[in-house]
Amino acid sequence: MADVLPLVEARLRTALGEPDARAAVTFLGTDRIEVLRFQDDSREGAVVRYATLGMSAQPMSDPTATIADPVAGPRAELVLSVRSGLADTDKVLRPLAVLAASPQVEGVIVAPGASLDVGGPLWPGAPFTSVLVAEPGGLVEDLELDAPLDPVRFLPLLPMTPNEAAWKRVHGAQALQERWLTQGTDLRDPSRKSVPLD
């Protein structure tokens, strides 16, 4: 069976350009996870994007299954976009790798609408300790693989403040995203305040 990761990296390069930095993290008992950084200066206000590479090497399996299927199951990588130069966001590499390793370590399936908590600030001084997994398909298109493999989905991550994460647990992901939209929240601002939740 062909290695999925070279195809995933090629798709990331096609969508985001050449990475200007990459870091690798290996956790005990897991495959190596890389995080690639892409600088996008093409639009007004430079944006830096961080994409994981390695999460999709294995399919995510149902935590209730007694044996993990080595072939079938959803595959994904994570993509985080923030405005560059406003915070020390490069320190997000390790937290992102931890999130990407969570399907192997904790047996979870990462899907749109899920909250992922990193247990501390995403980067030094960040007001965010968790992320909301958004719907794929906007920035990087799904990567179709040969049957019977599921496609690789590139899941955008939206940073959440602790208040937003608590509100989302009660009201749901859709309600939080609508609140962000109606308030005109800049979700790429690395130092933004929590959206009003009254």
PDB file of C-alpha atoms in Angstrom:
ATOM      1  CA  MET A   1       0.000   0.000   0.000  1.00  0.00           C
ATOM      2  CA  ALA A   2       1.367   3.409  -1.005  1.00  0.00           C
ATOM      3  CA  ASP A   3       2.593   5.761   1.692  1.00  0.00           C
ATOM      4  CA  VAL A   4      -0.087   8.424   2.179  1.00  0.00           C
ATOM      5  CA  LEU A   5       2.145  11.186   3.567  1.00  0.00           C
ATOM      6  CA  PRO A   6       4.001  12.188   0.349  1.00  0.00           C
ATOM      7  CA  LEU A   7       0.590  12.648  -1.313  1.00  0.00           C
ATOM      8  CA  VAL A   8      -0.626  14.690   1.662  1.00  0.00           C
ATOM      9  CA  GLU A   9       2.452  16.927   1.576  1.00  0.00           C
ATOM     10  CA  ALA A  10       2.034  17.418  -2.179  1.00  0.00           C
ATOM     11  CA  ARG A  11      -1.582  18.505  -1.647  1.00  0.00           C
ATOM     12  CA  LEU A  12      -0.508  20.964   1.074  1.00  0.00           C
ATOM     13  CA  ARG A  13       2.174  22.435  -1.201  1.00  0.00           C
ATOM     14  CA  THR A  14      -0.307  22.783  -4.062  1.00  0.00           C
ATOM     15  CA  ALA A  15      -2.801  24.615  -1.848  1.00  0.00           C
ATOM     16  CA  LEU A  16      -0.481  26.639   0.413  1.00  0.00           C
ATOM     17  CA  GLY A  17       2.851  26.956  -1.445  1.00  0.00           C
ATOM     18  CA  GLU A  18       6.293  25.946  -0.215  1.00  0.00           C
ATOM     19  CA  PRO A  19       6.695  25.580   3.554  1.00  0.00           C
ATOM     20  CA  ASP A  20       9.309  27.921   5.018  1.00  0.00           C
ATOM     21  CA  ALA A  21       9.855  25.818   8.157  1.00  0.00           C
ATOM     22  CA  ARG A  22       9.028  22.381   9.545  1.00  0.00           C
ATOM     23  CA  ALA A  23       9.441  20.655  12.886  1.00  0.00           C
ATOM     24  CA  ALA A  24       9.022  17.024  13.893  1.00  0.00           C
ATOM     25  CA  VAL A  25       7.726  15.677  17.191  1.00  0.00           C
ATOM     26  CA  THR A  26       7.649  12.026  18.230  1.00  0.00           C
ATOM     27  CA  PHE A  27       5.652  10.808  21.210  1.00  0.00           C
ATOM     28  CA  LEU A  28       6.254   7.468  22.871  1.00  0.00           C
ATOM     29  CA  GLY A  29       4.322   4.752  21.056  1.00  0.00           C
ATOM     30  CA  THR A  30       3.204   6.969  18.157  1.00  0.00           C
ATOM     31  CA  ASP A  31       4.318   7.745  14.624  1.00  0.00           C
ATOM     32  CA  ARG A  32       6.296  10.913  14.001  1.00  0.00           C
ATOM     33  CA  ILE A  33       4.192  14.043  13.515  1.00  0.00           C
ATOM     34  CA  GLU A  34       5.563  16.974  11.548  1.00  0.00           C
ATOM     35  CA  VAL A  35       4.212  20.509  11.518  1.00  0.00           C
ATOM     36  CA  LEU A  36       4.826  22.600   8.407  1.00  0.00           C
ATOM     37  CA  ARG A  37       4.694  26.398   8.395  1.00  0.00           C
ATOM     38  CA  PHE A  38       3.478  28.301   5.333  1.00  0.00           C
ATOM     39  CA  GLN A  39       3.797  32.084   5.062  1.00  0.00           C
ATOM     40  CA  ASP A  40       1.083  33.767   2.987  1.00  0.00           C
ATOM     41  CA  ASP A  41       1.834  37.409   2.168  1.00  0.00           C
ATOM     42  CA  SER A  42      -0.373  37.525  -0.920  1.00  0.00           C
ATOM     43  CA  ARG A  43      -3.406  39.141   0.714  1.00  0.00           C
ATOM     44  CA  GLU A  44      -3.785  42.207   2.864  1.00  0.00           C
ATOM     45  CA  GLY A  45      -2.438  41.305   6.293  1.00  0.00           C
ATOM     46  CA  ALA A  46       0.095  38.486   6.209  1.00  0.00           C
ATOM     47  CA  VAL A  47      -1.124  35.115   7.455  1.00  0.00           C
ATOM     48  CA  VAL A  48       0.939  32.184   8.669  1.00  0.00           C
ATOM     49  CA  ARG A  49      -0.523  28.694   8.370  1.00  0.00           C
ATOM     50  CA  TYR A  50       0.552  25.636  10.326  1.00  0.00           C
ATOM     51  CA  ALA A  51      -0.362  22.211   8.941  1.00  0.00           C
ATOM     52  CA  THR A  52       0.258  18.826  10.519  1.00  0.00           C
ATOM     53  CA  LEU A  53       1.776  15.984   8.512  1.00  0.00           C
ATOM     54  CA  GLY A  54       1.576  12.472   9.927  1.00  0.00           C
ATOM     55  CA  MET A  55      -1.860  12.285  11.500  1.00  0.00           C
ATOM     56  CA  SER A  56      -3.295  10.810   8.278  1.00  0.00           C
ATOM     57  CA  ALA A  57      -0.711   7.996   8.049  1.00  0.00           C
ATOM     58  CA  GLN A  58      -3.119   5.780  10.005  1.00  0.00           C
ATOM     59  CA  PRO A  59      -6.924   5.861   9.907  1.00  0.00           C
ATOM     60  CA  MET A  60      -8.676   7.055  13.036  1.00  0.00           C
ATOM     61  CA  SER A  61     -10.559   4.205  14.664  1.00  0.00           C
ATOM     62  CA  ASP A  62     -13.640   4.012  16.837  1.00  0.00           C
ATOM     63  CA  PRO A  63     -12.465   4.045  20.472  1.00  0.00           C
ATOM     64  CA  THR A  64     -15.090   1.390  21.295  1.00  0.00           C
ATOM     65  CA  ALA A  65     -13.750  -1.060  18.677  1.00  0.00           C
ATOM     66  CA  THR A  66     -11.793  -3.970  20.119  1.00  0.00           C
ATOM     67  CA  ILE A  67      -9.361  -4.055  17.184  1.00  0.00           C
ATOM     68  CA  ALA A  68      -8.356  -1.010  15.159  1.00  0.00           C
ATOM     69  CA  ASP A  69      -8.865  -1.439  11.408  1.00  0.00           C
ATOM     70  CA  PRO A  70      -5.496  -0.723   9.707  1.00  0.00           C
ATOM     71  CA  VAL A  71      -7.180   0.367   6.464  1.00  0.00           C
ATOM     72  CA  ALA A  72     -10.724   1.691   6.924  1.00  0.00           C
ATOM     73  CA  GLY A  73     -11.540   4.812   8.877  1.00  0.00           C
ATOM     74  CA  PRO A  74     -11.380   8.586   8.557  1.00  0.00           C
ATOM     75  CA  ARG A  75      -8.034  10.286   7.919  1.00  0.00           C
ATOM     76  CA  ALA A  76      -7.246  13.916   8.594  1.00  0.00           C
ATOM     77  CA  GLU A  77      -4.607  16.584   9.055  1.00  0.00           C
ATOM     78  CA  LEU A  78      -5.007  19.837  11.010  1.00  0.00           C
ATOM     79  CA  VAL A  79      -4.542  23.383   9.666  1.00  0.00           C
ATOM     80  CA  LEU A  80      -4.284  26.521  11.831  1.00  0.00           C
ATOM     81  CA  SER A  81      -4.206  30.023  10.286  1.00  0.00           C
ATOM     82  CA  VAL A  82      -3.197  33.140  12.251  1.00  0.00           C
ATOM     83  CA  ARG A  83      -2.066  36.655  11.411  1.00  0.00           C
ATOM     84  CA  SER A  84       1.713  36.744  11.434  1.00  0.00           C
ATOM     85  CA  GLY A  85       3.938  39.067  13.413  1.00  0.00           C
ATOM     86  CA  LEU A  86       1.421  39.744  16.219  1.00  0.00           C
ATOM     87  CA  ALA A  87       2.415  36.965  18.649  1.00  0.00           C
ATOM     88  CA  ASP A  88       4.993  34.209  19.103  1.00  0.00           C
ATOM     89  CA  THR A  89       2.759  31.723  17.308  1.00  0.00           C
ATOM     90  CA  ASP A  90       5.635  29.457  16.205  1.00  0.00           C
ATOM     91  CA  LYS A  91       5.467  27.961  19.701  1.00  0.00           C
ATOM     92  CA  VAL A  92       2.160  26.347  18.605  1.00  0.00           C
ATOM     93  CA  LEU A  93       4.117  23.571  16.862  1.00  0.00           C
ATOM     94  CA  ARG A  94       4.226  21.215  19.843  1.00  0.00           C
ATOM     95  CA  PRO A  95       0.574  21.719  20.901  1.00  0.00           C
ATOM     96  CA  LEU A  96      -0.478  21.085  17.281  1.00  0.00           C
ATOM     97  CA  ALA A  97       1.591  17.896  17.162  1.00  0.00           C
ATOM     98  CA  VAL A  98      -0.028  16.774  20.434  1.00  0.00           C
ATOM     99  CA  LEU A  99      -3.486  17.301  18.920  1.00  0.00           C
ATOM    100  CA  ALA A 100      -2.477  15.446  15.750  1.00  0.00           C
ATOM    101  CA  ALA A 101      -1.212  12.508  17.836  1.00  0.00           C
ATOM    102  CA  SER A 102      -4.405  12.299  19.920  1.00  0.00           C
ATOM    103  CA  PRO A 103      -6.124   9.722  17.654  1.00  0.00           C
ATOM    104  CA  GLN A 104      -3.164   7.351  18.183  1.00  0.00           C
ATOM    105  CA  VAL A 105      -2.613   8.187  21.849  1.00  0.00           C
ATOM    106  CA  GLU A 106      -6.205   8.512  23.092  1.00  0.00           C
ATOM    107  CA  GLY A 107      -8.117   6.612  20.417  1.00  0.00           C
ATOM    108  CA  VAL A 108     -10.310   9.575  19.517  1.00  0.00           C
ATOM    109  CA  ILE A 109     -11.799  10.470  16.148  1.00  0.00           C
ATOM    110  CA  VAL A 110     -11.207  14.138  15.324  1.00  0.00           C
ATOM    111  CA  ALA A 111     -14.176  15.494  13.352  1.00  0.00           C
ATOM    112  CA  PRO A 112     -15.816  18.857  12.583  1.00  0.00           C
ATOM    113  CA  GLY A 113     -17.609  20.312  15.602  1.00  0.00           C
ATOM    114  CA  ALA A 114     -15.213  18.721  18.102  1.00  0.00           C
ATOM    115  CA  SER A 115     -13.307  20.684  20.731  1.00  0.00           C
ATOM    116  CA  LEU A 116      -9.647  19.848  21.294  1.00  0.00           C
ATOM    117  CA  ASP A 117      -8.015  21.113  24.493  1.00  0.00           C
ATOM    118  CA  VAL A 118      -4.250  21.509  24.791  1.00  0.00           C
ATOM    119  CA  GLY A 119      -4.255  22.039  28.574  1.00  0.00           C
ATOM    120  CA  GLY A 120      -2.508  25.412  28.371  1.00  0.00           C
ATOM    121  CA  PRO A 121      -2.040  28.416  26.082  1.00  0.00           C
ATOM    122  CA  LEU A 122      -1.638  27.510  22.392  1.00  0.00           C
ATOM    123  CA  TRP A 123       1.495  29.704  22.398  1.00  0.00           C
ATOM    124  CA  PRO A 124       3.090  31.951  25.064  1.00  0.00           C
ATOM    125  CA  GLY A 125       0.585  34.567  26.201  1.00  0.00           C
ATOM    126  CA  ALA A 126      -2.211  33.192  23.987  1.00  0.00           C
ATOM    127  CA  PRO A 127      -5.765  33.727  25.280  1.00  0.00           C
ATOM    128  CA  PHE A 128      -6.683  30.337  23.781  1.00  0.00           C
ATOM    129  CA  THR A 129      -6.344  26.900  25.385  1.00  0.00           C
ATOM    130  CA  SER A 130      -8.445  24.908  22.935  1.00  0.00           C
ATOM    131  CA  VAL A 131      -9.594  24.842  19.332  1.00  0.00           C
ATOM    132  CA  LEU A 132     -12.833  24.156  17.515  1.00  0.00           C
ATOM    133  CA  VAL A 133     -12.511  21.775  14.569  1.00  0.00           C
ATOM    134  CA  ALA A 134     -14.211  23.393  11.563  1.00  0.00           C
ATOM    135  CA  GLU A 135     -15.559  21.922   8.327  1.00  0.00           C
ATOM    136  CA  PRO A 136     -12.924  20.960   5.742  1.00  0.00           C
ATOM    137  CA  GLY A 137     -12.800  21.813   2.045  1.00  0.00           C
ATOM    138  CA  GLY A 138     -12.295  25.569   2.023  1.00  0.00           C
ATOM    139  CA  LEU A 139      -8.554  26.103   2.133  1.00  0.00           C
ATOM    140  CA  VAL A 140      -7.217  22.648   1.213  1.00  0.00           C
ATOM    141  CA  GLU A 141      -9.385  20.234  -0.734  1.00  0.00           C
ATOM    142  CA  ASP A 142      -9.858  16.655   0.452  1.00  0.00           C
ATOM    143  CA  LEU A 143      -7.274  14.230  -0.897  1.00  0.00           C
ATOM    144  CA  GLU A 144      -8.938  11.208  -2.469  1.00  0.00           C
ATOM    145  CA  LEU A 145      -7.042   7.939  -1.946  1.00  0.00           C
ATOM    146  CA  ASP A 146      -7.364   4.606  -3.731  1.00  0.00           C
ATOM    147  CA  ALA A 147     -10.170   2.388  -2.409  1.00  0.00           C
ATOM    148  CA  PRO A 148     -10.694   1.114   0.212  1.00  0.00           C
ATOM    149  CA  LEU A 149      -8.916   4.046   1.907  1.00  0.00           C
ATOM    150  CA  ASP A 150     -10.989   7.018   3.098  1.00  0.00           C
ATOM    151  CA  PRO A 151      -9.977  10.453   1.770  1.00  0.00           C
ATOM    152  CA  VAL A 152      -7.696  12.688   3.813  1.00  0.00           C
ATOM    153  CA  ARG A 153      -9.585  15.731   5.096  1.00  0.00           C
ATOM    154  CA  PHE A 154      -7.759  18.927   6.049  1.00  0.00           C
ATOM    155  CA  LEU A 155      -9.535  20.230   9.138  1.00  0.00           C
ATOM    156  CA  PRO A 156      -9.250  23.952   9.972  1.00  0.00           C
ATOM    157  CA  LEU A 157      -8.731  24.750  13.653  1.00  0.00           C
ATOM    158  CA  LEU A 158     -10.380  27.830  15.187  1.00  0.00           C
ATOM    159  CA  PRO A 159      -8.792  28.947  18.494  1.00  0.00           C
ATOM    160  CA  MET A 160     -11.228  29.294  21.413  1.00  0.00           C
ATOM    161  CA  THR A 161     -10.889  31.167  24.690  1.00  0.00           C
ATOM    162  CA  PRO A 162     -11.842  29.188  27.827  1.00  0.00           C
ATOM    163  CA  ASN A 163     -15.155  31.132  28.013  1.00  0.00           C
ATOM    164  CA  GLU A 164     -15.960  30.318  24.389  1.00  0.00           C
ATOM    165  CA  ALA A 165     -15.095  26.640  24.922  1.00  0.00           C
ATOM    166  CA  ALA A 166     -17.406  26.481  27.967  1.00  0.00           C
ATOM    167  CA  TRP A 167     -20.203  28.248  26.047  1.00  0.00           C
ATOM    168  CA  LYS A 168     -19.736  25.863  23.107  1.00  0.00           C
ATOM    169  CA  ARG A 169     -20.130  22.836  25.423  1.00  0.00           C
ATOM    170  CA  VAL A 170     -23.584  24.131  26.397  1.00  0.00           C
ATOM    171  CA  HIS A 171     -24.833  25.620  23.118  1.00  0.00           C
ATOM    172  CA  GLY A 172     -22.921  23.664  20.462  1.00  0.00           C
ATOM    173  CA  ALA A 173     -20.364  24.396  17.758  1.00  0.00           C
ATOM    174  CA  GLN A 174     -22.886  25.843  15.291  1.00  0.00           C
ATOM    175  CA  ALA A 175     -24.144  28.407  17.806  1.00  0.00           C
ATOM    176  CA  LEU A 176     -20.597  29.539  18.615  1.00  0.00           C
ATOM    177  CA  GLN A 177     -19.694  29.894  14.940  1.00  0.00           C
ATOM    178  CA  GLU A 178     -22.869  31.947  14.373  1.00  0.00           C
ATOM    179  CA  ARG A 179     -21.932  34.160  17.329  1.00  0.00           C
ATOM    180  CA  TRP A 180     -18.459  34.725  15.835  1.00  0.00           C
ATOM    181  CA  LEU A 181     -20.019  35.544  12.468  1.00  0.00           C
ATOM    182  CA  THR A 182     -22.601  38.032  13.770  1.00  0.00           C
ATOM    183  CA  GLN A 183     -19.929  39.789  15.859  1.00  0.00           C
ATOM    184  CA  GLY A 184     -17.515  39.997  12.896  1.00  0.00           C
ATOM    185  CA  THR A 185     -14.848  38.150  14.894  1.00  0.00           C
ATOM    186  CA  ASP A 186     -11.394  37.957  13.299  1.00  0.00           C
ATOM    187  CA  LEU A 187     -10.615  34.319  14.079  1.00  0.00           C
ATOM    188  CA  ARG A 188      -7.063  34.744  12.765  1.00  0.00           C
ATOM    189  CA  ASP A 189      -6.201  37.437  15.318  1.00  0.00           C
ATOM    190  CA  PRO A 190      -3.767  35.696  17.709  1.00  0.00           C
ATOM    191  CA  SER A 191      -4.581  38.093  20.559  1.00  0.00           C
ATOM    192  CA  ARG A 192      -8.321  38.598  20.095  1.00  0.00           C
ATOM    193  CA  LYS A 193     -10.655  38.779  23.066  1.00  0.00           C
ATOM    194  CA  SER A 194     -13.521  36.398  23.724  1.00  0.00           C
ATOM    195  CA  VAL A 195     -16.665  37.103  21.712  1.00  0.00           C
ATOM    196  CA  PRO A 196     -19.563  38.532  23.820  1.00  0.00           C
ATOM    197  CA  LEU A 197     -21.547  35.543  25.073  1.00  0.00           C
ATOM    198  CA  ASP A 198     -24.479  37.150  26.953  1.00  0.00           C
TER     199      ASP A 198
END
